[in-house]
Amino acid sequence: MTIRHLRIFVAVYRNLSVTRAARELHLAQPSVSLAIKELEEYYHICLFDRLSRRLYPTDGGERFFSYANHIVNLFDELEDGVRGWEDSSQIKIGSSITIGNYFMPGMIKAFRKEFPEVRVSVSIKNTADIQEKVLGNELDFAFVEGVPEFSQLVCRSVGSDRLCVVCGKGHKLAVEIGRAKEEKRAGVALEGLVSYDFIMREAGSAGREIWEGILSAHQIKMEPLWESVSTQAIIRAVIENEGISVLPYLLVKKELEEGRLLEIPVEGVSLERNFYLIYHQNKFLTSAVKALIRIGENLLRERLLCGGDGETGLGEGAESKAYSETAFSENSVVTSSE
């Protein structure tokens, strides 16, 4: 038996007429009569007495109605509910550190205006960890730096920014920067940098992989003095002249503008890198997920074209506390390496 049979029975029971039930359901009268007959034959029960061209529910018909009506109502609730599930579901997204720091708050804020009931869970980690989570279906999609390593991931470029080598204003290299400007040189030689102490992000971060790839291409090896998962900790250490670092321009822009950090131009080296949207090739994307992807791509392209200016950024010291208490709503859950 099908839900169609039960729906027809309920209509006949309520109208006590095959003709009126057929009109209500927009069905032919013979189709309604056949459905009632099939029910009676299937369950070996008489549902209606036919007396003087009128229908009277039998005791079995009365009991059958209580079940059929309940089932039909539950089915209608299911149909209505399923269509609204996307509006109250949870989306799990990820990002690498730069995007998480600089763009994610504005992205979630814009999304909430369209989908206020959707709960968004955000994981902010290095690119390698985020790729693994997307591959394992722990995340619906992510925005990362650097080209994904796995063929199962759909990858779409959404913009680019650059890395920069930085030092504190009291560091020995500050003098070298001034000398290079006076001599109108393009910058400091790459080979000359490796004699200084480096303070770097952990292995697996996209920025570090790009920098190590550049060094490898020039047959140069580097052993960082410090390693940290916290960009803010690295910035503070560099400001205190404990070493130099290679960091995304967007994350040190404020310190550069304030003169607390100095950018070290490097001769013959391009430090530009790309941002990508990634998701598993077999992932089903709901309308809410597609909307968040659209908002994220548009925001990233807009902010990157403007050099990162806008109200989406987090200032110095904006770590996990800033994410949970300031940038995101009560419908957002954030986990971060920072």
XYZ file of C-alpha atoms in Angstrom:
338
model
C 0.000 0.000 0.000
C 1.119 3.579 -0.600
C 0.566 6.954 1.005
C -1.679 7.706 -1.975
C -4.074 4.924 -0.925
C -4.203 6.239 2.637
C -4.736 9.831 1.482
C -7.661 8.727 -0.715
C -9.197 6.722 2.137
C -8.971 9.717 4.507
C -10.674 11.944 1.928
C -13.487 9.410 1.373
C -13.961 8.953 5.130
C -14.252 12.681 5.727
C -16.581 13.325 2.804
C -18.541 10.044 3.103
C -18.697 10.226 -0.644
C -16.482 8.891 -3.413
C -17.640 11.669 -5.723
C -16.791 14.506 -3.324
C -13.474 12.872 -2.391
C -12.541 12.564 -6.074
C -13.383 16.246 -6.603
C -11.293 17.276 -3.574
C -8.287 15.251 -4.708
C -8.676 16.151 -8.394
C -8.932 12.498 -9.321
C -11.296 10.498 -11.490
C -14.062 8.792 -9.497
C -13.146 5.264 -10.716
C -9.566 5.824 -9.454
C -10.869 6.643 -5.961
C -13.189 3.598 -5.938
C -10.330 1.361 -7.085
C -8.024 2.642 -4.326
C -10.619 1.825 -1.635
C -11.166 -1.616 -3.141
C -7.399 -2.299 -3.183
C -7.139 -1.310 0.492
C -9.965 -3.619 1.479
C -8.511 -6.521 -0.488
C -4.992 -5.949 0.815
C -6.026 -5.840 4.495
C -8.976 -8.261 4.158
C -11.301 -5.758 5.793
C -14.503 -3.947 4.882
C -13.940 -0.200 5.385
C -17.380 1.098 4.380
C -20.922 -0.202 4.266
C -22.693 0.865 1.051
C -26.341 1.471 1.915
C -28.817 3.380 -0.248
C -26.016 4.893 -2.292
C -24.392 6.253 0.865
C -21.218 5.269 2.660
C -21.008 4.394 6.352
C -17.642 3.607 7.986
C -17.506 0.185 9.581
C -15.909 -0.405 12.992
C -12.810 -1.531 11.102
C -13.009 1.615 8.963
C -13.168 3.810 12.082
C -10.069 2.199 13.538
C -8.305 2.250 10.195
C -9.001 5.991 9.891
C -7.236 6.763 13.193
C -4.053 5.162 11.852
C -4.360 6.417 8.257
C -5.061 9.993 9.302
C -2.063 9.975 11.673
C 0.230 8.555 8.993
C -0.928 11.066 6.374
C -0.403 13.958 8.793
C 3.073 12.718 9.713
C 3.950 12.383 6.039
C 2.773 15.938 5.353
C 4.861 17.182 8.287
C 7.862 15.324 6.885
C 7.373 16.868 3.443
C 7.057 20.375 4.862
C 9.937 19.857 7.275
C 12.416 18.471 4.745
C 11.982 21.539 2.555
C 12.934 23.734 5.494
C 15.840 21.664 6.802
C 18.424 23.659 4.863
C 17.262 26.839 6.562
C 18.044 25.433 10.018
C 20.935 23.051 9.324
C 24.619 23.407 10.147
C 27.366 24.272 7.694
C 30.945 23.238 8.444
C 33.567 25.371 6.752
C 37.302 25.774 7.094
C 39.997 28.263 6.220
C 43.711 28.759 6.468
C 45.018 31.297 8.971
C 45.184 34.394 6.759
C 41.646 34.013 5.468
C 40.368 33.114 8.913
C 41.936 36.197 10.466
C 41.130 38.687 7.790
C 38.028 37.630 5.875
C 36.000 35.040 7.789
C 34.173 37.409 10.191
C 32.802 39.545 7.369
C 31.887 36.442 5.396
C 29.797 34.994 8.221
C 28.195 38.356 8.972
C 27.028 38.741 5.352
C 25.751 35.146 5.281
C 23.657 35.624 8.443
C 21.622 38.301 6.700
C 20.354 35.722 4.199
C 20.271 32.637 6.443
C 19.853 33.751 10.070
C 18.809 30.286 11.295
C 21.743 28.352 9.825
C 24.455 27.434 12.318
C 27.976 27.840 10.931
C 30.916 25.889 12.352
C 34.337 27.307 11.407
C 37.710 25.548 11.630
C 40.794 27.753 11.158
C 44.036 25.800 10.777
C 46.981 25.492 8.426
C 46.301 24.590 4.809
C 47.463 20.970 5.099
C 45.114 20.251 8.023
C 42.182 21.936 6.289
C 42.682 19.901 3.114
C 42.642 16.683 5.136
C 39.386 17.717 6.822
C 37.693 18.494 3.495
C 38.930 15.204 2.073
C 37.519 13.346 5.098
C 34.126 15.096 4.829
C 34.669 16.854 8.160
C 34.133 20.169 6.354
C 31.653 21.104 3.616
C 34.163 23.383 1.903
C 37.109 25.650 2.686
C 39.147 28.607 1.547
C 42.889 27.970 1.590
C 46.230 29.311 0.396
C 48.177 27.268 -2.104
C 47.183 24.630 -4.650
C 45.506 21.543 -3.092
C 47.461 18.304 -3.216
C 44.547 15.891 -3.714
C 42.863 15.168 -7.067
C 39.550 14.424 -5.296
C 39.197 18.096 -4.379
C 37.518 20.624 -6.637
C 39.738 23.706 -6.693
C 38.773 27.228 -7.828
C 40.993 30.308 -7.627
C 39.416 33.258 -5.799
C 42.276 35.751 -5.741
C 45.838 36.324 -4.635
C 47.956 38.219 -2.154
C 51.645 38.195 -1.330
C 54.026 37.159 1.378
C 56.633 39.547 2.688
C 59.875 39.129 4.569
C 59.805 41.320 7.685
C 62.074 42.377 10.507
C 61.871 44.680 13.518
C 62.982 48.307 13.150
C 65.898 47.603 15.489
C 67.131 44.537 13.611
C 70.487 44.481 11.823
C 68.708 44.096 8.491
C 67.034 47.482 8.947
C 70.390 49.066 8.099
C 70.750 46.788 5.059
C 67.310 47.853 3.819
C 68.339 51.497 4.006
C 71.618 50.786 2.219
C 69.791 48.938 -0.586
C 67.520 51.931 -1.105
C 70.463 54.335 -1.208
C 72.248 52.154 -3.750
C 69.003 51.775 -5.697
C 69.200 48.003 -5.496
C 66.053 45.895 -5.929
C 66.518 44.476 -2.473
C 68.551 42.166 -0.290
C 70.048 39.041 -1.841
C 68.210 35.845 -0.952
C 71.453 34.108 -0.029
C 72.206 36.826 2.494
C 68.989 36.288 4.442
C 69.609 32.715 5.559
C 72.427 33.766 7.878
C 69.803 35.415 10.095
C 67.496 33.692 12.571
C 64.071 32.898 11.156
C 60.822 32.724 13.131
C 58.354 30.725 11.058
C 54.921 29.150 11.053
C 54.733 25.402 11.539
C 55.351 22.901 8.746
C 52.178 22.480 6.694
C 51.313 26.170 6.566
C 51.026 27.426 2.994
C 53.278 30.443 3.509
C 56.112 28.369 4.873
C 55.811 25.837 2.056
C 56.016 28.628 -0.538
C 59.094 30.128 1.122
C 60.833 26.761 1.480
C 60.018 26.040 -2.175
C 61.751 29.273 -3.191
C 64.795 28.425 -1.084
C 64.913 24.900 -2.486
C 64.821 26.241 -6.046
C 67.930 28.254 -5.191
C 69.500 25.269 -3.407
C 69.349 27.052 -0.059
C 68.449 25.362 3.220
C 66.860 27.040 6.228
C 66.440 25.839 9.799
C 64.021 28.134 11.690
C 65.103 29.178 15.152
C 61.454 29.444 16.232
C 58.317 27.694 15.024
C 54.801 28.703 16.046
C 51.199 28.047 15.027
C 50.350 31.577 16.165
C 50.921 34.367 13.670
C 50.494 36.957 16.410
C 53.218 35.344 18.509
C 55.564 35.474 15.509
C 54.753 39.138 14.853
C 55.450 40.078 18.457
C 58.766 38.185 18.440
C 59.867 39.883 15.208
C 58.927 43.311 16.589
C 61.219 42.502 19.541
C 64.041 41.802 17.033
C 64.269 38.100 17.944
C 64.508 37.188 14.254
C 62.962 37.732 10.831
C 59.928 36.057 9.313
C 57.935 35.494 6.134
C 54.274 36.357 6.655
C 51.205 37.313 4.608
C 51.162 41.036 3.860
C 47.543 41.310 5.017
C 48.455 40.059 8.493
C 51.340 42.491 8.984
C 49.927 45.460 7.065
C 49.062 47.398 10.218
C 52.480 46.864 11.813
C 54.212 47.908 8.567
C 52.136 51.072 8.312
C 52.858 51.922 11.950
C 56.593 51.366 11.445
C 56.845 48.597 14.043
C 57.876 46.184 11.292
C 59.966 46.758 8.177
C 59.555 44.879 4.904
C 62.723 43.399 3.467
C 62.642 43.475 -0.349
C 64.289 40.361 -1.810
C 66.061 40.509 -5.136
C 64.647 38.375 -7.945
C 61.981 36.637 -5.860
C 58.185 36.678 -6.305
C 56.253 36.032 -3.109
C 52.758 36.180 -4.585
C 50.440 33.288 -3.698
C 46.865 32.343 -4.580
C 43.741 31.702 -2.535
C 41.465 28.806 -3.490
C 37.994 27.520 -2.771
C 38.094 23.738 -2.257
C 35.443 21.062 -1.712
C 35.223 17.320 -2.317
C 34.227 16.390 -5.854
C 31.443 14.122 -4.532
C 30.096 16.625 -1.999
C 26.425 17.598 -2.296
C 26.167 21.352 -1.905
C 22.897 22.601 -0.413
C 21.457 25.967 -1.389
C 22.728 27.431 1.901
C 26.252 26.106 1.277
C 26.190 27.501 -2.271
C 25.084 30.866 -0.893
C 27.957 30.931 1.613
C 30.427 29.996 -1.130
C 29.083 32.808 -3.323
C 29.367 35.324 -0.483
C 32.862 34.122 0.409
C 34.181 34.278 -3.153
C 32.739 37.754 -3.744
C 34.104 39.083 -0.455
C 37.575 37.655 -0.996
C 37.834 39.089 -4.508
C 36.527 42.468 -3.380
C 38.843 42.769 -0.365
C 41.896 41.485 -2.206
C 41.369 44.025 -4.982
C 41.218 46.711 -2.287
C 44.424 45.473 -0.708
C 42.597 43.980 2.253
C 41.026 47.250 3.406
C 37.618 46.961 5.004
C 35.930 46.125 8.243
C 36.470 42.390 7.941
C 39.984 42.442 9.375
C 41.025 41.789 12.931
C 43.682 44.006 14.465
C 46.714 43.172 16.533
C 46.095 40.638 19.250
C 42.824 39.469 17.707
C 43.021 35.791 18.404
C 40.445 33.122 19.296
C 38.669 35.380 21.776
C 37.992 37.946 19.089
C 36.494 35.303 16.848
C 33.972 34.018 19.363
C 33.022 37.234 21.119
C 33.201 39.889 18.426
C 33.273 38.670 14.877
C 30.831 35.780 14.865
C 27.232 35.319 15.916
C 25.764 33.002 18.488
C 25.030 30.636 15.580
C 28.736 30.274 14.823
C 31.215 27.843 16.379
C 34.900 28.562 15.808
C 37.974 26.426 16.327
C 41.360 27.926 15.543
C 45.062 27.151 15.655
C 45.615 30.788 16.537
